[in-house]
């Protein structure tokens, strides 16, 4: 959906310019979200605290995570 | 952009985690509970046949019927009562004992950790969406199922081809070595699929295939010999069902995450 008075092409161009204007911050955001995902996946599936292991036991076995 | 990424990942991840949890309780949990009977020694695979051959006709040989006759989906209590070939617990597994004391708590934790796991997958998935869009391409809802298939291949199928999903009570090689192989396999498979999907020129086929094959050429760490206590039929049903459940959950995740991602752009 484009704002009124703007053609789809113009809107696309503005969007592209916005993205291109901040490549460094965009890359940082991507890196941050990817690290967040990898860390929480590690906590859920791989971290070896006894409490975490017991709590996540059935999920770990069923998700194919290497478990004890 | 961070907000768009996190919101898409959270919503799609929790929904896919719910799908995974429901399918898990229907298809997978009964197999885990049954395997724990073998792990604790309440059921013994082939016990009757072994003693029958070795010790002619002693008492245990007559009582061997239970393992084969135990209903596949039996809950913990009934299967234990149905066997007379019970042995004193050979292996200690405190986690199991505690879990049996409160199945509700155990299943609530399972559902919660499915949520966390699929939100994690979702975060990695939207990070990939954003990375692709940095190259000037668009990620559309029409590609959702393909993204889901790719995620399933990266995080479930490729690792499972080296490290089979294990029933409780299955001894395996060194844990750290297996975890390193698991992460390396996921990374290599992801890069291989990215090369095939977004690379250009003939070289991408070579690069993609090498990256996909590499973890399996190296090979997953394994023990010498096999030490599982559960029947092979139970283990293979378990492995097939875990892959089936995660395929459906990943397709849901791919579909929902691309939908939300595309919606949020407008």
mmCIF file of C-alpha atoms in Angstrom:
data_model
loop_
_atom_site.group_PDB
_atom_site.id
_atom_site.type_symbol
_atom_site.label_atom_id
_atom_site.label_comp_id
_atom_site.label_asym_id
_atom_site.label_seq_id
_atom_site.Cartn_x
_atom_site.Cartn_y
_atom_site.Cartn_z
ATOM 1 C CA UNK A 1 0.000 0.000 0.000
ATOM 2 C CA UNK A 2 1.490 3.344 -0.999
ATOM 3 C CA UNK A 3 0.711 6.723 0.566
ATOM 4 C CA UNK A 4 -1.717 8.833 -1.501
ATOM 5 C CA UNK A 5 -0.171 11.063 -4.121
ATOM 6 C CA UNK A 6 2.869 8.866 -4.478
ATOM 7 C CA UNK A 7 3.232 6.285 -7.215
ATOM 8 C CA UNK A 8 4.386 2.827 -6.295
ATOM 9 C CA UNK A 9 7.657 3.396 -8.113
ATOM 10 C CA UNK A 10 8.410 6.627 -6.304
ATOM 11 C CA UNK A 11 7.563 5.006 -2.978
ATOM 12 C CA UNK A 12 9.888 2.116 -3.744
ATOM 13 C CA UNK A 13 12.652 4.549 -4.591
ATOM 14 C CA UNK A 14 12.232 6.424 -1.314
ATOM 15 C CA UNK A 15 12.299 3.185 0.622
ATOM 16 C CA UNK A 16 15.402 2.017 -1.170
ATOM 17 C CA UNK A 17 17.130 5.331 -0.517
ATOM 18 C CA UNK A 18 16.305 5.132 3.171
ATOM 19 C CA UNK A 19 17.775 1.658 3.396
ATOM 20 C CA UNK A 20 20.838 2.597 1.400
ATOM 21 C CA UNK A 21 21.418 5.698 3.482
ATOM 22 C CA UNK A 22 22.075 3.719 6.654
ATOM 23 C CA UNK A 23 23.857 0.532 5.629
ATOM 24 C CA UNK A 24 26.036 0.451 8.740
ATOM 25 C CA UNK A 25 23.147 0.657 11.184
ATOM 26 C CA UNK A 26 21.176 -1.860 9.134
ATOM 27 C CA UNK A 27 24.052 -4.326 9.274
ATOM 28 C CA UNK A 28 24.379 -3.761 13.008
ATOM 29 C CA UNK A 29 20.670 -4.459 13.482
ATOM 30 C CA UNK A 30 20.938 -7.662 11.480
ATOM 31 C CA UNK A 31 23.962 -8.771 13.445
ATOM 32 C CA UNK A 32 22.262 -7.936 16.743
ATOM 33 C CA UNK A 33 19.086 -9.890 15.923
ATOM 34 C CA UNK A 34 21.060 -12.849 14.588
ATOM 35 C CA UNK A 35 23.186 -12.951 17.751
ATOM 36 C CA UNK A 36 20.083 -12.688 19.889
ATOM 37 C CA UNK A 37 18.562 -15.644 18.040
ATOM 38 C CA UNK A 38 21.724 -17.741 18.266
ATOM 39 C CA UNK A 39 22.121 -16.993 21.976
ATOM 40 C CA UNK A 40 18.560 -17.902 22.874
ATOM 41 C CA UNK A 41 18.824 -21.042 20.729
ATOM 42 C CA UNK A 42 21.948 -21.948 22.693
ATOM 43 C CA UNK A 43 20.135 -21.404 25.993
ATOM 44 C CA UNK A 44 17.111 -23.435 24.904
ATOM 45 C CA UNK A 45 18.971 -26.254 23.222
ATOM 46 C CA UNK A 46 22.595 -26.491 24.205
ATOM 47 C CA UNK A 47 23.509 -24.845 27.522
ATOM 48 C CA UNK A 48 24.515 -27.472 30.057
ATOM 49 C CA UNK A 49 23.125 -26.184 33.337
ATOM 50 C CA UNK A 50 21.316 -28.994 35.154
ATOM 51 C CA UNK A 51 18.197 -26.891 35.699
ATOM 52 C CA UNK A 52 17.989 -25.839 32.055
ATOM 53 C CA UNK A 53 18.660 -29.376 30.932
ATOM 54 C CA UNK A 54 15.876 -30.867 33.025
ATOM 55 C CA UNK A 55 13.401 -28.178 32.049
ATOM 56 C CA UNK A 56 14.143 -28.402 28.328
ATOM 57 C CA UNK A 57 14.718 -32.169 28.342
ATOM 58 C CA UNK A 58 11.851 -33.316 26.105
ATOM 59 C CA UNK A 59 12.286 -30.421 23.654
ATOM 60 C CA UNK A 60 16.007 -31.099 23.328
ATOM 61 C CA UNK A 61 15.516 -34.777 22.578
ATOM 62 C CA UNK A 62 12.749 -34.032 20.096
ATOM 63 C CA UNK A 63 14.593 -31.227 18.320
ATOM 64 C CA UNK A 64 17.682 -33.297 17.650
ATOM 65 C CA UNK A 65 19.865 -31.112 19.874
ATOM 66 C CA UNK A 66 22.818 -33.067 21.252
ATOM 67 C CA UNK A 67 21.569 -33.843 24.763
ATOM 68 C CA UNK A 68 23.657 -35.282 27.648
ATOM 69 C CA UNK B 1 14.101 -2.125 11.350
ATOM 70 C CA UNK B 2 14.924 -3.868 14.607
ATOM 71 C CA UNK B 3 11.330 -3.470 15.718
ATOM 72 C CA UNK B 4 10.033 -4.996 12.494
ATOM 73 C CA UNK B 5 12.442 -7.914 12.871
ATOM 74 C CA UNK B 6 11.736 -8.621 16.516
ATOM 75 C CA UNK B 7 7.949 -8.303 16.239
ATOM 76 C CA UNK B 8 7.809 -10.647 13.217
ATOM 77 C CA UNK B 9 10.071 -13.161 14.947
ATOM 78 C CA UNK B 10 8.190 -13.097 18.256
ATOM 79 C CA UNK B 11 4.710 -13.517 16.794
ATOM 80 C CA UNK B 12 5.663 -16.115 14.197
ATOM 81 C CA UNK B 13 7.971 -17.926 16.632
ATOM 82 C CA UNK B 14 5.398 -18.310 19.397
ATOM 83 C CA UNK B 15 2.746 -19.479 16.925
ATOM 84 C CA UNK B 16 5.103 -22.038 15.360
ATOM 85 C CA UNK B 17 6.232 -23.119 18.825
ATOM 86 C CA UNK B 18 2.613 -23.751 19.749
ATOM 87 C CA UNK B 19 2.153 -25.866 16.604
ATOM 88 C CA UNK B 20 5.305 -27.808 17.489
ATOM 89 C CA UNK B 21 4.191 -28.350 21.087
ATOM 90 C CA UNK B 22 0.721 -29.602 20.159
ATOM 91 C CA UNK B 23 2.103 -32.025 17.571
ATOM 92 C CA UNK B 24 4.790 -33.074 20.047
ATOM 93 C CA UNK B 25 2.222 -34.051 22.679
ATOM 94 C CA UNK B 26 0.191 -35.964 20.088
ATOM 95 C CA UNK B 27 3.011 -37.838 18.344
ATOM 96 C CA UNK B 28 6.322 -37.660 20.194
ATOM 97 C CA UNK B 29 5.752 -37.521 23.958
ATOM 98 C CA UNK B 30 4.216 -41.036 24.181
ATOM 99 C CA UNK B 31 7.388 -42.420 22.596
ATOM 100 C CA UNK B 32 9.610 -40.542 25.068
ATOM 101 C CA UNK B 33 7.609 -41.858 28.029
ATOM 102 C CA UNK B 34 7.823 -45.395 26.696
ATOM 103 C CA UNK B 35 11.577 -45.057 26.095
ATOM 104 C CA UNK B 36 12.023 -43.901 29.684
ATOM 105 C CA UNK B 37 10.524 -47.191 30.829
ATOM 106 C CA UNK B 38 13.358 -48.939 29.009
ATOM 107 C CA UNK B 39 15.863 -46.409 30.343
ATOM 108 C CA UNK B 40 14.804 -47.018 33.955
ATOM 109 C CA UNK B 41 14.673 -50.777 33.510
ATOM 110 C CA UNK B 42 10.908 -51.032 34.061
ATOM 111 C CA UNK B 43 10.776 -52.548 30.578
ATOM 112 C CA UNK B 44 13.586 -54.594 29.075
ATOM 113 C CA UNK B 45 13.966 -55.082 25.347
ATOM 114 C CA UNK B 46 14.492 -58.742 24.404
ATOM 115 C CA UNK B 47 14.983 -59.696 28.046
ATOM 116 C CA UNK B 48 12.755 -62.735 27.694
ATOM 117 C CA UNK B 49 14.440 -64.022 24.548
ATOM 118 C CA UNK B 50 17.882 -63.634 26.051
ATOM 119 C CA UNK B 51 17.178 -65.466 29.298
ATOM 120 C CA UNK B 52 15.119 -68.046 27.413
ATOM 121 C CA UNK B 53 18.097 -69.018 25.294
ATOM 122 C CA UNK B 54 20.645 -68.831 28.074
ATOM 123 C CA UNK B 55 18.975 -70.267 31.137
ATOM 124 C CA UNK B 56 16.519 -72.721 29.588
ATOM 125 C CA UNK B 57 13.204 -72.367 31.436
ATOM 126 C CA UNK B 58 13.678 -70.383 34.564
ATOM 127 C CA UNK B 59 11.110 -68.057 36.037
ATOM 128 C CA UNK B 60 12.004 -64.916 34.053
ATOM 129 C CA UNK B 61 11.713 -66.688 30.724
ATOM 130 C CA UNK B 62 8.011 -67.324 31.292
ATOM 131 C CA UNK B 63 7.368 -63.744 32.229
ATOM 132 C CA UNK B 64 8.911 -62.124 29.204
ATOM 133 C CA UNK B 65 5.765 -61.121 27.331
ATOM 134 C CA UNK B 66 5.617 -57.544 28.528
ATOM 135 C CA UNK B 67 8.014 -55.604 26.275
ATOM 136 C CA UNK B 68 6.392 -56.718 23.044
ATOM 137 C CA UNK B 69 2.856 -56.522 24.361
ATOM 138 C CA UNK B 70 3.112 -53.161 26.057
ATOM 139 C CA UNK B 71 0.843 -50.740 24.242
ATOM 140 C CA UNK B 72 2.928 -48.361 22.171
ATOM 141 C CA UNK B 73 1.263 -45.247 23.487
ATOM 142 C CA UNK B 74 0.925 -46.423 27.059
ATOM 143 C CA UNK B 75 1.198 -43.793 29.704
ATOM 144 C CA UNK B 76 3.904 -44.211 32.287
ATOM 145 C CA UNK B 77 1.763 -45.930 34.885
ATOM 146 C CA UNK B 78 -0.123 -48.544 32.910
ATOM 147 C CA UNK B 79 2.835 -49.891 30.959
ATOM 148 C CA UNK B 80 4.805 -50.335 34.146
ATOM 149 C CA UNK B 81 1.998 -52.329 35.719
ATOM 150 C CA UNK B 82 1.519 -54.490 32.662
ATOM 151 C CA UNK B 83 4.993 -55.962 32.831
ATOM 152 C CA UNK B 84 6.089 -58.662 35.154
ATOM 153 C CA UNK B 85 9.589 -58.715 33.743
ATOM 154 C CA UNK B 86 10.435 -55.567 35.629
ATOM 155 C CA UNK B 87 13.990 -55.330 36.854
ATOM 156 C CA UNK B 88 15.320 -53.151 39.601
ATOM 157 C CA UNK B 89 16.225 -49.788 38.075
ATOM 158 C CA UNK B 90 19.591 -50.234 36.448
ATOM 159 C CA UNK B 91 20.109 -46.605 35.460
ATOM 160 C CA UNK B 92 19.493 -43.601 37.594
ATOM 161 C CA UNK B 93 17.765 -40.720 35.924
ATOM 162 C CA UNK B 94 16.700 -38.133 38.459
ATOM 163 C CA UNK B 95 15.174 -35.869 35.822
ATOM 164 C CA UNK B 96 12.761 -38.616 34.875
ATOM 165 C CA UNK B 97 11.733 -39.362 38.419
ATOM 166 C CA UNK B 98 11.031 -35.729 39.073
ATOM 167 C CA UNK B 99 9.126 -35.329 35.832
ATOM 168 C CA UNK B 100 6.949 -38.343 36.550
ATOM 169 C CA UNK B 101 6.014 -36.751 39.823
ATOM 170 C CA UNK B 102 4.478 -33.787 37.980
ATOM 171 C CA UNK B 103 3.597 -34.369 34.316
ATOM 172 C CA UNK B 104 1.753 -31.059 34.192
ATOM 173 C CA UNK B 105 4.861 -29.100 35.124
ATOM 174 C CA UNK B 106 6.935 -31.165 32.740
ATOM 175 C CA UNK B 107 4.602 -30.526 29.817
ATOM 176 C CA UNK B 108 4.255 -26.825 30.621
ATOM 177 C CA UNK B 109 8.044 -26.506 30.512
ATOM 178 C CA UNK B 110 8.105 -28.401 27.228
ATOM 179 C CA UNK B 111 5.574 -26.001 25.690
ATOM 180 C CA UNK B 112 7.502 -22.989 27.002
ATOM 181 C CA UNK B 113 10.791 -24.246 25.617
ATOM 182 C CA UNK B 114 9.202 -24.942 22.247
ATOM 183 C CA UNK B 115 8.166 -21.288 22.277
ATOM 184 C CA UNK B 116 11.699 -20.162 23.106
ATOM 185 C CA UNK B 117 13.225 -22.484 20.503
ATOM 186 C CA UNK B 118 10.971 -21.333 17.675
ATOM 187 C CA UNK B 119 11.313 -17.657 18.634
ATOM 188 C CA UNK B 120 15.082 -18.223 18.377
ATOM 189 C CA UNK B 121 14.650 -19.793 14.944
ATOM 190 C CA UNK B 122 12.381 -16.862 14.050
ATOM 191 C CA UNK B 123 15.011 -14.297 15.025
ATOM 192 C CA UNK B 124 17.613 -16.040 12.866
ATOM 193 C CA UNK B 125 15.098 -16.250 10.030
ATOM 194 C CA UNK B 126 14.201 -12.549 10.022
ATOM 195 C CA UNK B 127 17.885 -11.659 10.274
ATOM 196 C CA UNK B 128 18.272 -13.603 7.032
ATOM 197 C CA UNK B 129 15.281 -11.731 5.522
ATOM 198 C CA UNK B 130 16.898 -8.403 6.388
ATOM 199 C CA UNK B 131 20.270 -9.515 5.033
ATOM 200 C CA UNK B 132 18.640 -10.541 1.734
ATOM 201 C CA UNK B 133 16.857 -7.186 1.486
ATOM 202 C CA UNK B 134 20.186 -5.407 1.953
ATOM 203 C CA UNK B 135 21.128 -6.800 -1.458
ATOM 204 C CA UNK B 136 18.111 -5.034 -3.004
ATOM 205 C CA UNK B 137 15.896 -8.124 -3.227
ATOM 206 C CA UNK B 138 12.492 -8.487 -1.600
ATOM 207 C CA UNK B 139 11.302 -11.255 0.695
ATOM 208 C CA UNK B 140 7.637 -11.938 -0.076
ATOM 209 C CA UNK B 141 4.967 -14.033 1.597
ATOM 210 C CA UNK B 142 4.913 -16.245 -1.485
ATOM 211 C CA UNK B 143 8.374 -17.499 -0.532
ATOM 212 C CA UNK B 144 7.294 -18.390 2.994
ATOM 213 C CA UNK B 145 7.111 -22.150 2.601
ATOM 214 C CA UNK B 146 10.494 -22.199 0.855
ATOM 215 C CA UNK B 147 12.040 -20.337 3.790
ATOM 216 C CA UNK B 148 10.391 -22.836 6.113
ATOM 217 C CA UNK B 149 11.807 -25.765 4.145
ATOM 218 C CA UNK B 150 15.248 -24.168 4.196
ATOM 219 C CA UNK B 151 15.117 -23.646 7.952
ATOM 220 C CA UNK B 152 13.981 -27.235 8.439
ATOM 221 C CA UNK B 153 16.921 -28.441 6.340
ATOM 222 C CA UNK B 154 19.399 -26.246 8.238
ATOM 223 C CA UNK B 155 18.332 -26.923 11.818
ATOM 224 C CA UNK B 156 16.675 -30.344 11.734
ATOM 225 C CA UNK B 157 17.289 -32.454 8.659
ATOM 226 C CA UNK B 158 20.992 -31.869 8.028
ATOM 227 C CA UNK B 159 21.998 -32.309 11.702
ATOM 228 C CA UNK B 160 19.753 -35.387 11.992
ATOM 229 C CA UNK B 161 21.524 -37.032 9.058
ATOM 230 C CA UNK B 162 24.639 -37.192 11.209
ATOM 231 C CA UNK B 163 23.294 -37.151 14.762
ATOM 232 C CA UNK B 164 20.035 -39.067 14.881
ATOM 233 C CA UNK B 165 17.384 -37.652 17.215
ATOM 234 C CA UNK B 166 18.015 -39.720 20.348
ATOM 235 C CA UNK B 167 15.525 -41.348 22.639
ATOM 236 C CA UNK B 168 16.263 -40.848 26.329
ATOM 237 C CA UNK B 169 18.634 -43.571 27.481
ATOM 238 C CA UNK B 170 20.741 -43.673 24.318
ATOM 239 C CA UNK B 171 24.459 -43.386 25.023
ATOM 240 C CA UNK B 172 26.323 -41.137 22.571
ATOM 241 C CA UNK B 173 29.730 -39.663 21.827
ATOM 242 C CA UNK B 174 31.310 -36.720 23.676
ATOM 243 C CA UNK B 175 28.739 -33.960 24.134
ATOM 244 C CA UNK B 176 30.969 -30.991 23.245
ATOM 245 C CA UNK B 177 32.116 -32.669 20.012
ATOM 246 C CA UNK B 178 28.529 -33.345 19.012
ATOM 247 C CA UNK B 179 27.457 -29.761 19.780
ATOM 248 C CA UNK B 180 30.313 -28.351 17.692
ATOM 249 C CA UNK B 181 29.366 -30.620 14.806
ATOM 250 C CA UNK B 182 25.721 -29.582 15.175
ATOM 251 C CA UNK B 183 26.455 -25.838 14.979
ATOM 252 C CA UNK B 184 28.989 -26.307 12.176
ATOM 253 C CA UNK B 185 26.483 -28.343 10.200
ATOM 254 C CA UNK B 186 23.739 -25.757 10.636
ATOM 255 C CA UNK B 187 26.089 -22.930 9.578
ATOM 256 C CA UNK B 188 27.505 -24.810 6.604
ATOM 257 C CA UNK B 189 24.046 -25.901 5.401
ATOM 258 C CA UNK B 190 22.705 -22.347 5.738
ATOM 259 C CA UNK B 191 25.594 -20.896 3.739
ATOM 260 C CA UNK B 192 25.261 -23.641 1.136
ATOM 261 C CA UNK B 193 21.548 -22.955 0.635
ATOM 262 C CA UNK B 194 22.225 -19.198 0.513
ATOM 263 C CA UNK B 195 24.847 -19.748 -2.200
ATOM 264 C CA UNK B 196 22.401 -21.850 -4.236
ATOM 265 C CA UNK B 197 19.511 -19.416 -3.790
ATOM 266 C CA UNK B 198 21.263 -16.058 -4.081
ATOM 267 C CA UNK B 199 24.637 -16.709 -5.686
ATOM 268 C CA UNK B 200 25.267 -16.018 -9.340
ATOM 269 C CA UNK B 201 27.280 -17.767 -11.996
ATOM 270 C CA UNK B 202 28.084 -21.459 -12.316
ATOM 271 C CA UNK B 203 30.422 -21.340 -9.339
ATOM 272 C CA UNK B 204 27.483 -21.071 -6.940
ATOM 273 C CA UNK B 205 26.470 -24.657 -7.688
ATOM 274 C CA UNK B 206 29.900 -25.915 -6.783
ATOM 275 C CA UNK B 207 30.137 -23.728 -3.688
ATOM 276 C CA UNK B 208 26.605 -24.577 -2.559
ATOM 277 C CA UNK B 209 27.001 -28.319 -2.970
ATOM 278 C CA UNK B 210 30.405 -28.361 -1.268
ATOM 279 C CA UNK B 211 29.020 -26.451 1.724
ATOM 280 C CA UNK B 212 25.997 -28.774 1.939
ATOM 281 C CA UNK B 213 28.150 -31.909 1.735
ATOM 282 C CA UNK B 214 31.073 -30.794 3.901
ATOM 283 C CA UNK B 215 29.658 -31.654 7.378
ATOM 284 C CA UNK B 216 28.722 -35.138 6.192
ATOM 285 C CA UNK B 217 32.101 -35.710 4.587
ATOM 286 C CA UNK B 218 33.731 -34.732 7.881
ATOM 287 C CA UNK B 219 31.198 -36.905 9.669
ATOM 288 C CA UNK B 220 29.443 -36.548 13.004
ATOM 289 C CA UNK B 221 31.148 -37.837 16.161
ATOM 290 C CA UNK B 222 29.947 -41.317 17.050
ATOM 291 C CA UNK B 223 30.728 -43.952 19.654
ATOM 292 C CA UNK B 224 32.120 -47.331 18.719
ATOM 293 C CA UNK B 225 29.189 -49.694 18.700
ATOM 294 C CA UNK B 226 25.602 -49.132 19.841
ATOM 295 C CA UNK B 227 24.300 -48.982 23.367
ATOM 296 C CA UNK B 228 20.641 -47.974 23.126
ATOM 297 C CA UNK B 229 18.324 -49.836 25.497
ATOM 298 C CA UNK B 230 15.063 -49.190 23.641
ATOM 299 C CA UNK B 231 13.865 -51.359 20.739
ATOM 300 C CA UNK B 232 15.035 -50.100 17.318
ATOM 301 C CA UNK B 233 11.420 -49.863 16.151
ATOM 302 C CA UNK B 234 10.701 -47.375 18.920
ATOM 303 C CA UNK B 235 13.823 -45.330 18.150
ATOM 304 C CA UNK B 236 13.082 -45.116 14.432
ATOM 305 C CA UNK B 237 9.435 -44.160 14.986
ATOM 306 C CA UNK B 238 10.632 -41.463 17.379
ATOM 307 C CA UNK B 239 13.166 -40.083 14.881
ATOM 308 C CA UNK B 240 10.663 -40.047 12.021
ATOM 309 C CA UNK B 241 8.016 -38.329 14.140
ATOM 310 C CA UNK B 242 10.353 -35.639 15.471
ATOM 311 C CA UNK B 243 11.325 -34.764 11.888
ATOM 312 C CA UNK B 244 7.677 -34.739 10.806
ATOM 313 C CA UNK B 245 6.674 -32.470 13.685
ATOM 314 C CA UNK B 246 9.511 -30.047 13.047
ATOM 315 C CA UNK B 247 8.771 -29.951 9.317
ATOM 316 C CA UNK B 248 5.206 -28.803 9.983
ATOM 317 C CA UNK B 249 6.351 -26.314 12.639
ATOM 318 C CA UNK B 250 9.028 -24.898 10.325
ATOM 319 C CA UNK B 251 6.568 -24.523 7.432
ATOM 320 C CA UNK B 252 4.295 -22.598 9.814
ATOM 321 C CA UNK B 253 7.213 -20.447 10.906
ATOM 322 C CA UNK B 254 8.303 -19.682 7.346
ATOM 323 C CA UNK B 255 4.778 -18.843 6.242
ATOM 324 C CA UNK B 256 3.949 -16.649 9.246
ATOM 325 C CA UNK B 257 7.316 -14.890 9.435
ATOM 326 C CA UNK B 258 7.296 -13.883 5.755
ATOM 327 C CA UNK B 259 3.645 -12.770 6.047
ATOM 328 C CA UNK B 260 4.365 -10.593 9.087
ATOM 329 C CA UNK B 261 7.605 -9.320 7.564
ATOM 330 C CA UNK B 262 5.861 -8.255 4.357
ATOM 331 C CA UNK B 263 2.898 -6.745 6.270
ATOM 332 C CA UNK B 264 5.192 -4.703 8.508
ATOM 333 C CA UNK B 265 6.864 -3.100 5.510
ATOM 334 C CA UNK B 266 3.686 -1.415 4.350
#
